Coordinates of C-alpha atoms in Angstrom, one line a residue:
M7 CA -78.3 136.2 18.1
L8 CA -77.2 133.9 15.4
D9 CA -73.9 133.7 16.7
S10 CA -74.8 132.7 20.2
E11 CA -77.1 129.9 18.6
K12 CA -74.1 128.7 16.9
S13 CA -71.9 128.7 19.9
Q14 CA -74.8 126.8 21.9
E15 CA -75.0 124.2 19.2
R16 CA -71.2 123.7 19.2
M17 CA -71.0 123.2 22.9
E18 CA -73.9 120.6 22.8
L19 CA -72.2 118.8 20.0
E20 CA -68.9 118.7 22.0
A21 CA -70.6 117.5 25.0
L22 CA -72.2 114.8 22.9
Y23 CA -68.9 113.9 21.5
A24 CA -67.2 113.6 24.9
E25 CA -69.8 111.6 26.0
T26 CA -69.0 109.0 23.3
F27 CA -65.8 108.6 25.2
K28 CA -66.6 108.7 28.7
N29 CA -66.1 104.8 28.6
L30 CA -62.7 104.9 27.1
Q31 CA -60.9 105.0 30.4
E32 CA -56.9 104.8 30.3
G33 CA -56.0 101.5 31.8
S34 CA -58.8 99.4 30.8
V35 CA -59.5 96.9 28.1
V36 CA -61.8 98.2 25.1
E37 CA -63.0 96.7 22.1
G38 CA -61.8 97.8 18.7
I39 CA -62.1 97.0 15.0
I40 CA -59.1 96.6 12.9
L41 CA -58.9 99.1 9.8
S42 CA -55.8 98.0 8.2
I43 CA -52.6 95.7 8.8
Q44 CA -49.5 97.9 7.9
E45 CA -45.8 97.0 7.7
D46 CA -45.1 98.8 11.3
G47 CA -48.3 97.7 13.0
I48 CA -52.0 97.5 13.1
M49 CA -54.4 100.1 12.6
V50 CA -57.4 100.2 15.1
D51 CA -60.3 102.2 15.6
I52 CA -61.7 102.2 19.1
G53 CA -64.4 105.1 18.7
Y54 CA -62.2 107.5 19.7
K55 CA -61.3 111.0 17.8
S56 CA -58.4 109.4 16.2
E57 CA -57.2 105.9 15.5
G58 CA -54.7 103.9 17.4
M59 CA -51.6 102.0 16.0
V60 CA -50.5 98.6 18.1
A61 CA -47.0 97.6 17.2
R62 CA -46.4 94.8 15.0
Q63 CA -44.2 92.9 17.7
E64 CA -46.9 92.7 20.1
F65 CA -48.4 89.8 17.6
T66 CA -46.8 86.4 17.0
P67 CA -46.5 85.5 13.1
E68 CA -49.3 83.0 13.3
E69 CA -51.7 85.8 14.7
I70 CA -50.6 88.2 12.1
G71 CA -51.5 85.5 9.6
K72 CA -54.9 85.0 10.7
L73 CA -55.6 89.3 11.2
K74 CA -58.4 90.9 8.6
A75 CA -59.5 94.3 8.5
G76 CA -62.9 94.9 9.9
E77 CA -62.5 92.1 12.6
K78 CA -63.1 93.0 16.3
I79 CA -60.2 93.0 18.7
Q80 CA -59.7 93.3 22.4
I81 CA -57.3 96.0 23.1
Y82 CA -55.6 97.8 26.2
L83 CA -55.9 101.6 26.1
E84 CA -52.7 103.0 27.7
E85 CA -53.4 106.5 26.6
R86 CA -55.9 108.6 24.9
E87 CA -53.3 111.0 23.9
D88 CA -49.7 111.5 24.0
S89 CA -47.7 114.8 23.7
E90 CA -48.3 114.2 19.9
G91 CA -51.9 113.8 20.4
N92 CA -51.7 110.1 19.4
I93 CA -53.6 107.3 20.9
I94 CA -51.5 104.5 22.6
L95 CA -52.8 101.0 22.5
S96 CA -51.5 97.6 23.5
K97 CA -52.4 94.4 22.7
E98 CA -49.8 92.5 25.0
K99 CA -51.3 94.1 27.9
A100 CA -54.8 93.5 26.9
D101 CA -54.0 89.7 27.1
R102 CA -52.5 90.2 30.1
M103 CA -55.5 91.7 31.6
K104 CA -57.2 89.0 30.4
I105 CA -54.9 86.2 31.7
W106 CA -55.0 87.8 35.2
K107 CA -58.6 88.0 35.4
E108 CA -58.8 84.0 34.2
I109 CA -56.0 83.3 37.1
E110 CA -58.1 85.4 39.7
E111 CA -61.2 83.2 39.1
V112 CA -59.1 80.1 39.2
Y113 CA -57.6 81.3 42.7
Q114 CA -60.8 82.1 44.0
K115 CA -62.2 78.6 42.8
D116 CA -59.5 77.0 44.3
A117 CA -59.0 75.2 40.8
V118 CA -56.1 73.6 39.2
I119 CA -54.0 75.3 36.6
E120 CA -51.3 73.7 34.5
G121 CA -47.9 75.1 34.6
K122 CA -44.8 74.7 32.8
V123 CA -41.3 75.0 34.2
I124 CA -39.2 77.7 32.2
S125 CA -36.2 78.1 34.4
R126 CA -34.5 77.8 37.5
I127 CA -33.8 80.8 40.5
K128 CA -32.5 80.6 43.9
G129 CA -35.1 79.3 46.0
G130 CA -37.3 77.6 43.3
M131 CA -38.6 77.4 39.7
I132 CA -40.2 80.0 37.5
V133 CA -43.4 78.7 36.1
D134 CA -45.4 79.8 33.0
I135 CA -49.3 79.7 33.9
G136 CA -50.0 82.2 31.1
V137 CA -48.0 84.9 33.2
K138 CA -44.9 83.9 35.0
A139 CA -45.5 82.6 38.9
F140 CA -42.9 81.4 41.4
L141 CA -42.6 78.0 42.3
P142 CA -40.9 77.3 45.8
G143 CA -38.5 74.4 45.9
S144 CA -40.4 73.3 49.0
Q145 CA -43.6 72.9 46.9
I146 CA -42.3 71.1 43.9
D147 CA -42.8 67.6 45.4
L148 CA -43.3 65.5 48.5
R149 CA -39.5 65.2 49.0
P150 CA -36.8 67.4 48.2
V151 CA -35.9 67.2 44.5
R152 CA -31.9 66.8 44.1
D153 CA -31.8 67.7 40.3
L154 CA -34.2 70.6 39.5
D155 CA -32.9 71.2 36.3
Q156 CA -34.5 67.8 35.0
L157 CA -38.1 69.7 35.2
I158 CA -37.3 72.6 33.1
G159 CA -39.7 72.3 29.9
K160 CA -42.1 69.9 31.9
T161 CA -45.7 70.7 32.4
F162 CA -47.6 70.0 35.7
P163 CA -50.8 70.5 37.1
M164 CA -50.6 73.2 40.0
K165 CA -52.7 75.4 42.4
I166 CA -52.2 78.9 43.3
I167 CA -51.6 79.3 47.0
K168 CA -50.8 83.4 46.9
M169 CA -51.3 86.1 44.5
N170 CA -50.9 89.9 44.4
H171 CA -52.4 91.5 41.0
R172 CA -51.0 94.7 42.0
R173 CA -47.4 93.6 42.6
G174 CA -47.8 90.9 39.9
N175 CA -46.8 88.1 42.3
I176 CA -48.1 84.7 42.0
V177 CA -47.1 81.9 44.2
V178 CA -48.2 78.5 43.0
S179 CA -47.6 74.7 44.7
R180 CA -47.5 71.2 42.9
R181 CA -47.0 69.7 46.3
V182 CA -50.6 70.6 47.5
L183 CA -52.0 68.4 44.8
L184 CA -49.8 65.2 45.5
E185 CA -50.5 65.7 49.1
E186 CA -54.5 65.6 48.0
S187 CA -53.9 62.8 45.9
R188 CA -51.7 60.8 48.3
D189 CA -54.3 61.1 51.1
R190 CA -57.1 59.8 49.0
K191 CA -54.8 56.9 48.1
R192 CA -53.6 56.5 51.4
Q193 CA -57.4 56.1 52.6
T194 CA -58.1 53.7 50.0
T195 CA -55.1 51.5 50.9
L196 CA -55.4 51.8 54.8
S197 CA -59.2 50.6 54.4
S198 CA -57.9 47.4 52.4
L199 CA -54.9 46.7 53.8
Q200 CA -54.2 43.0 55.7
E201 CA -51.4 41.4 57.3
G202 CA -50.5 38.4 54.8
Q203 CA -51.9 40.0 52.0
V204 CA -50.1 40.3 48.6
V205 CA -50.0 43.8 47.4
E206 CA -48.0 45.8 44.2
G207 CA -46.0 48.9 45.0
V208 CA -43.1 50.8 43.6
V209 CA -39.7 51.2 45.3
K210 CA -39.7 54.8 46.4
N211 CA -36.3 54.9 48.2
I212 CA -33.4 52.7 49.3
T213 CA -31.2 52.9 52.3
E214 CA -28.4 50.7 53.8
Y215 CA -31.0 48.8 56.0
G216 CA -33.8 48.2 53.4
A217 CA -36.2 49.9 50.8
F218 CA -39.5 51.9 51.2
I219 CA -42.1 50.7 49.0
D220 CA -45.2 53.2 47.9
L221 CA -48.1 50.9 48.1
G222 CA -50.4 53.8 47.1
G223 CA -50.4 56.8 49.6
I224 CA -48.7 54.8 52.0
D225 CA -45.0 53.9 52.5
G226 CA -44.1 50.4 53.8
L227 CA -40.6 49.4 54.8
L228 CA -39.2 46.3 53.2
H229 CA -36.1 45.7 55.2
I230 CA -33.0 44.1 54.1
T231 CA -33.4 41.0 56.2
D232 CA -36.8 40.2 54.3
M233 CA -35.6 40.8 50.9
S234 CA -34.1 37.3 50.3
W235 CA -33.7 34.0 52.2
G236 CA -29.9 34.3 50.9
R237 CA -27.2 36.9 51.6
V238 CA -27.9 40.5 50.9
G239 CA -24.8 42.9 51.1
H240 CA -26.8 46.1 50.0
P241 CA -30.7 46.3 48.9
S242 CA -29.3 48.1 45.9
E243 CA -28.2 44.5 44.8
L244 CA -31.8 43.4 44.4
F245 CA -34.0 46.7 43.8
M246 CA -33.7 49.9 42.0
V247 CA -36.1 53.2 42.6
G248 CA -38.9 52.9 40.4
D249 CA -39.0 49.5 40.3
K250 CA -42.6 47.9 40.5
V251 CA -42.4 44.7 43.2
S252 CA -45.0 42.4 44.8
V253 CA -44.6 42.1 48.3
V254 CA -46.2 40.4 51.4
V255 CA -47.6 42.6 54.2
L256 CA -45.8 41.3 57.3
K257 CA -47.3 43.6 60.1
Y258 CA -49.6 46.4 59.7
D259 CA -50.2 48.9 62.9
K260 CA -53.3 50.9 62.4
E261 CA -52.7 53.2 65.0
T262 CA -49.0 54.4 63.6
G263 CA -49.9 53.5 60.1
R264 CA -46.5 51.7 59.9
V265 CA -46.5 48.7 57.5
S266 CA -43.7 46.0 57.4
L267 CA -43.5 44.1 54.3
G268 CA -41.7 40.9 53.1
Y269 CA -40.3 39.8 49.6
K270 CA -38.7 36.5 50.4
Q271 CA -41.7 35.2 52.1
K272 CA -43.3 34.8 48.8
M273 CA -41.1 31.8 48.3
P274 CA -40.7 28.8 50.6
D275 CA -38.1 28.9 53.5
P276 CA -35.3 26.7 52.3
W277 CA -34.2 25.9 55.9
S278 CA -37.8 24.0 56.3
H279 CA -36.5 20.5 55.3
V280 CA -32.8 21.5 55.4
E281 CA -31.7 18.4 57.6
E282 CA -33.1 15.9 54.9
R283 CA -30.9 17.9 52.4
Y284 CA -28.0 18.1 54.3
P285 CA -27.5 15.2 56.7
V286 CA -24.5 14.8 58.9
G287 CA -21.4 13.4 57.1
T288 CA -22.4 14.4 53.6
R289 CA -19.4 15.7 51.6
L290 CA -20.4 18.9 49.2
T291 CA -18.8 21.8 47.6
G292 CA -20.0 25.7 48.5
K293 CA -19.0 29.2 47.6
V294 CA -17.1 31.1 50.6
V295 CA -19.3 34.4 50.9
S296 CA -17.9 36.1 53.8
L297 CA -14.9 35.7 56.5
T298 CA -15.0 36.8 60.1
D299 CA -12.1 36.3 62.9
Y300 CA -13.5 32.8 63.7
G301 CA -14.4 31.4 60.5
A302 CA -15.8 31.4 57.0
F303 CA -19.6 31.1 55.8
V304 CA -19.9 29.0 53.1
E305 CA -23.1 29.3 50.8
L306 CA -24.7 25.8 50.0
E307 CA -27.6 27.3 48.3
P308 CA -29.5 30.5 48.0
G309 CA -30.5 31.3 52.0
V310 CA -28.6 28.3 53.6
E311 CA -25.2 29.1 54.8
G312 CA -22.9 27.1 56.9
L313 CA -20.0 28.1 59.0
V314 CA -16.7 26.6 58.8
H315 CA -14.8 27.4 62.3
I316 CA -11.2 28.3 61.8
S317 CA -10.3 25.2 63.9
E318 CA -11.9 22.9 61.4
M319 CA -10.3 24.4 58.2
S320 CA -6.9 22.7 58.4
W321 CA -5.4 19.8 60.4
A322 CA -2.5 22.4 60.9
H323 CA -2.7 25.0 63.7
E324 CA -0.8 27.7 62.0
A325 CA -3.7 29.7 60.7
K326 CA -4.1 33.0 63.0
H327 CA -7.0 34.3 60.3
P328 CA -9.3 32.2 57.8
S329 CA -8.1 34.6 55.3
K330 CA -4.7 32.9 55.3
I331 CA -6.6 29.6 54.0
V332 CA -9.5 30.9 52.0
S333 CA -10.9 34.1 50.2
V334 CA -14.2 35.3 49.6
S335 CA -15.7 33.7 46.3
D336 CA -13.6 30.7 46.7
R337 CA -15.4 27.1 46.0
V338 CA -14.3 24.6 48.8
N339 CA -14.8 21.0 49.8
A340 CA -16.3 20.4 53.1
V341 CA -18.2 18.1 55.4
I342 CA -21.6 18.4 57.3
L343 CA -20.5 18.3 60.9
N344 CA -23.9 19.5 62.6
V345 CA -27.3 20.8 61.5
D346 CA -29.4 23.2 63.9
R347 CA -32.6 23.7 61.8
K348 CA -34.2 26.0 64.6
G349 CA -31.1 28.0 65.3
R350 CA -30.7 27.9 61.2
K351 CA -27.1 27.1 61.9
I352 CA -25.0 24.3 60.0
S353 CA -21.5 23.4 61.2
L354 CA -18.8 22.4 58.3
G355 CA -15.5 21.1 58.6
M356 CA -13.2 21.4 55.6
K357 CA -10.2 19.6 57.1
Q358 CA -12.5 16.5 57.5
V359 CA -12.3 16.1 53.7
E360 CA -8.4 15.2 54.2
P361 CA -7.2 12.2 56.1
N362 CA -6.2 13.2 59.8
P363 CA -2.4 13.0 60.4
W364 CA -2.7 12.7 64.0
N365 CA -4.3 9.2 63.4
V366 CA -0.9 7.7 62.9
V367 CA 1.3 10.1 65.1
E368 CA 1.8 7.7 68.0
Q369 CA 3.8 5.2 65.3
R370 CA 5.4 7.8 63.6
Y371 CA 6.7 9.6 66.8
P372 CA 6.9 6.9 69.6
P373 CA 8.3 8.3 73.1
G374 CA 12.0 8.3 73.5
A375 CA 12.5 8.7 69.6
K376 CA 14.9 11.6 68.5
I377 CA 13.3 14.0 65.7
T378 CA 14.6 16.8 64.1
G379 CA 12.8 19.7 62.9
K380 CA 12.5 23.7 62.8
V381 CA 11.2 26.2 65.1
R382 CA 7.8 27.4 64.2
S383 CA 7.1 29.8 66.7
I384 CA 8.2 31.1 70.4
T385 CA 6.1 31.8 73.0
D386 CA 6.7 32.8 76.9
F387 CA 6.1 28.9 77.9
G388 CA 8.2 27.4 75.2
V389 CA 9.0 26.6 71.6
F390 CA 6.8 24.8 68.9
V391 CA 8.9 22.9 66.7
G392 CA 7.5 21.6 62.9
L393 CA 7.7 18.1 62.4
E394 CA 5.7 17.8 59.2
E395 CA 2.7 19.3 57.5
G396 CA -0.2 19.8 60.6
I397 CA 2.1 17.9 63.2
D398 CA 4.0 20.4 65.9
G399 CA 5.7 19.5 68.9
L400 CA 6.1 21.7 72.0
I401 CA 9.5 22.1 73.8
H402 CA 8.5 23.5 77.1
I403 CA 10.8 26.0 78.9
S404 CA 11.1 23.6 81.6
D405 CA 12.8 20.9 79.1
I406 CA 15.2 23.4 77.6
S407 CA 18.1 23.1 79.9
W408 CA 19.2 21.0 82.9
T409 CA 20.8 23.5 84.8
R410 CA 20.5 26.9 83.2
H411 CA 17.8 29.2 84.5
V412 CA 15.9 30.1 81.3
K413 CA 13.9 33.2 81.5
H414 CA 12.5 33.1 78.1
P415 CA 12.8 30.3 75.2
S416 CA 14.1 33.4 72.8
E417 CA 17.2 33.1 75.0
V418 CA 18.4 29.6 73.4
F419 CA 16.2 29.6 70.0
K420 CA 15.4 31.4 67.1
K421 CA 12.2 31.1 65.0
G422 CA 13.3 29.1 61.9
Q423 CA 16.5 27.4 63.5
P424 CA 16.7 23.4 62.7
I425 CA 16.8 21.6 66.0
E426 CA 17.0 18.1 67.6
A427 CA 14.6 16.8 70.2
V428 CA 13.4 14.0 72.2
V429 CA 9.7 12.7 71.8
L430 CA 8.4 12.9 75.6
K431 CA 4.9 12.1 75.5
V432 CA 2.1 11.9 72.5
D433 CA -1.5 13.0 73.2
R434 CA -3.5 12.0 70.2
E435 CA -6.8 13.0 71.6
K436 CA -5.7 16.5 72.3
E437 CA -3.4 16.5 69.2
R438 CA -0.3 17.3 71.4
I439 CA 3.4 16.1 71.2
S440 CA 5.8 17.1 74.2
L441 CA 9.3 17.2 73.4
G442 CA 12.5 17.6 75.3
F443 CA 15.7 19.4 74.3
K444 CA 17.5 18.8 77.6
Q445 CA 16.8 15.2 77.5
L446 CA 19.4 14.7 74.5
T447 CA 22.2 14.8 77.4
S448 CA 22.0 13.1 80.5
D449 CA 21.0 14.7 83.7
P450 CA 24.3 16.5 85.3
W451 CA 22.3 16.6 88.6
E452 CA 22.3 13.0 89.1
T453 CA 26.0 12.4 87.8
D454 CA 28.4 15.5 88.0
I455 CA 27.1 17.9 90.4
P456 CA 26.5 15.7 93.6
Q457 CA 30.3 14.5 93.1
K458 CA 31.5 17.9 92.4
Y459 CA 29.8 19.4 95.3
R460 CA 29.6 18.3 98.4
V461 CA 27.5 19.4 101.7
G462 CA 29.9 21.2 104.1
S463 CA 32.6 22.3 101.3
G464 CA 33.0 25.9 100.5
V465 CA 32.6 27.4 96.9
R466 CA 33.3 30.7 95.6
G467 CA 31.1 32.3 92.7
K468 CA 29.7 35.4 91.3
V469 CA 26.4 37.2 92.2
T470 CA 24.0 36.8 89.4
K471 CA 20.5 38.1 91.1
I472 CA 19.4 39.8 94.2
T473 CA 15.9 39.1 95.4
D474 CA 13.7 39.9 98.3
F475 CA 14.6 36.3 99.6
G476 CA 18.3 35.9 98.9
V477 CA 21.1 36.2 96.5
F478 CA 21.7 33.7 93.6
V479 CA 25.4 32.7 92.9
E480 CA 26.7 31.3 89.6
L481 CA 29.1 28.5 90.7
E482 CA 30.0 27.5 87.1
E483 CA 28.2 28.0 83.8
N484 CA 24.4 26.9 84.0
V485 CA 25.0 26.1 87.9
E486 CA 23.8 28.4 90.5
G487 CA 23.3 28.4 94.2
L488 CA 20.8 30.4 96.6
I489 CA 22.3 32.0 99.5
H490 CA 18.8 32.7 101.6
I491 CA 18.5 36.0 103.4
S492 CA 18.6 34.3 106.8
E493 CA 22.2 32.9 105.7
S494 CA 23.6 36.0 104.2
G495 CA 25.3 36.9 107.5
V496 CA 23.9 40.7 107.0
E497 CA 22.6 42.0 110.5
A498 CA 19.8 44.8 110.5
P499 CA 20.0 47.7 109.9
A500 CA 21.9 46.8 106.8
R501 CA 20.4 45.3 103.9
V502 CA 21.2 42.5 101.5
E503 CA 21.8 45.0 98.5
D504 CA 24.0 47.0 100.4
V505 CA 26.8 44.2 101.1
F506 CA 26.1 41.9 97.8
H507 CA 26.4 43.4 94.3
I508 CA 25.9 41.8 90.9
G509 CA 29.2 40.7 89.2
N510 CA 30.9 40.7 92.8
E511 CA 32.5 37.3 94.0
V512 CA 31.4 35.8 97.2
E513 CA 32.6 32.9 99.2
A514 CA 29.9 30.3 100.8
K515 CA 29.6 27.1 102.5
I516 CA 27.1 24.5 100.7
I517 CA 24.5 23.4 103.5
R518 CA 22.2 21.5 101.4
I519 CA 21.8 19.8 97.9
D520 CA 18.6 19.0 96.5
T521 CA 19.2 16.9 93.3
A522 CA 15.1 16.5 92.8
E523 CA 14.4 20.1 93.2
R524 CA 17.9 20.9 91.5
K525 CA 18.8 23.4 94.2
I526 CA 22.1 24.2 96.1
A527 CA 21.6 26.0 99.2
L528 CA 24.6 28.2 100.3
S529 CA 25.6 30.0 103.4
V530 CA 27.8 33.2 103.9
R531 CA 27.0 33.1 107.7
E532 CA 28.3 29.3 108.1
H533 CA 31.3 30.0 106.0
R534 CA 32.2 32.8 108.1
R535 CA 31.9 30.8 111.3
D536 CA 33.9 28.0 109.9
S537 CA 36.5 30.6 108.7
D538 CA 36.2 32.1 112.3
K539 CA 36.7 28.4 114.0
E540 CA 39.6 28.0 111.6
A541 CA 41.3 31.1 112.7
V542 CA 41.0 30.4 116.4
D543 CA 42.1 26.9 116.1
R544 CA 45.4 28.1 113.9
F545 CA 45.7 30.5 116.9
H546 CA 45.7 28.0 119.5
H547 CA 48.1 25.7 117.6
T548 CA 50.3 28.5 117.3
Q549 CA 50.0 29.6 120.8
G550 CA 50.9 26.1 122.0
K551 CA 53.9 25.6 120.0
L552 CA 55.2 29.1 121.4
D553 CA 54.5 27.6 124.8
Q554 CA 56.4 24.7 124.5
S555 CA 59.2 26.5 122.8
I556 CA 59.5 29.0 125.9
G557 CA 59.0 25.9 128.1
A558 CA 62.0 23.9 126.6
V559 CA 64.2 27.3 126.6
A560 CA 63.2 27.9 130.6
S561 CA 64.3 24.4 131.1
K562 CA 67.4 24.6 129.0
I563 CA 68.1 27.6 131.2
T564 CA 67.5 25.9 134.5
R565 CA 69.6 23.0 133.7
R566 CA 72.6 25.2 132.8
Q567 CA 72.2 27.4 135.9
K568 CA 72.1 24.0 137.9
N569 CA 75.1 22.9 136.3
E570 CA 77.2 26.2 136.9
E571 CA 75.8 25.9 140.6
E572 CA 77.4 22.3 141.0
G573 CA 80.9 23.0 139.2
K574 CA 81.3 26.0 141.9
E575 CA 80.7 23.7 144.7
S576 CA 83.3 21.3 143.3

């Protein structure tokens, strides 16, 4: 009886003892009391049958310094007994459990949490919010961030957009907060924005055509043409990202939300009284700011430019491009030629600063005067001869030779060649001087040729050219005659080119000489007709003489026979 009572009492005690541990579930956070702080760890009593040891490495040096025996501590129960019967505890896991609980509360409330960027990985960044969380690249900012490494070590407010406690995954976003802030600012800005209003903003982005200004939740475009009254090559010359600027609202479309901004509009338009500051005829100095194929733009003051057309740069006509005369940044003297305030145009002249050499050209180069110069250029229609700086004369292709058929002036002249010529005509208004080269000698068509070549005479020459309308024949150097196809003597189906060949000699008859047109008309047909007639005449002449000779012989024979008959009768 006594043994059975003892056994029953033991069972009741064990049951009571076990009841004290029923809340000590593995994988849960329990409260313990620090018993002692040892070199290898912290001894903790959690009310179990044995104490547990927490590794010293799970505490920071600061935490170790603050620990005292008898204090309560929240601890994580991993195992109530391991293979050796020891209880396994963890302070780190307890802390993590606590943090996860707090994070879950933040997530459920859609509250904001601070996160420190600690490293960069593929697709985004790792952020410390008490535990490690993933910040995708698309959720870092409103626009893509080029240099992610610059964010490492910085702390930002964020929102938890996804979490899975079981897998230990947390995804956070900074962009969500930025969008919310932007939307609030946007609504405030839009409600007060008006055209003509001067507003403050921050340069957010710069492109080739302008700069985007953040006005507070809404971006406005400051176009490059509205940055300055003067010339701007690129917006970066005036602004940098992050600059605070004061701008004017030029246009605001409430439906689309587009805002056009102006910076130069804060200052008066320099073109408003431009005629008063730059009257026609005024001499001034300006800076060349750009070159085009047709001229150079000269800055007179910031925002006011004038154009020097290439034709107004020099009295000389040699320049094919303005860069041959001026360069960008050069300071040049010029004269105001015309002002168009409405068109915002000013015409300038550089050559007008110097005296016009054409004002005295008629006195220096009277018609009939013989001049000497160098060939400056050769064209299809003639040769330009430089007489002096800014003065050229033209020898037209028709005034190169009296007799020679010149196809191109380069057959006679070369660039840079010194030559003589005669002044034929001066047109000061059009700035032209006509020169003649053939006029250095007398016109052979008025003296030598009419005497040497007469209509009806026969000539011999070489074929130089065959055309659809006839054949050109060189009679002597620089003197040609034309055998028209109708005078070629070629009958169909034969063709002119089948009978005549370049370089072959041909005989013809001169049928017409036109000294005014400088033409000699030849005829092979007439020449052949004359030759045939001469042959017939020679034949008849020869035949007549033969008939006379035969008659004389016959008469002589007859007289002889008669004499013989008279002798017989005697």
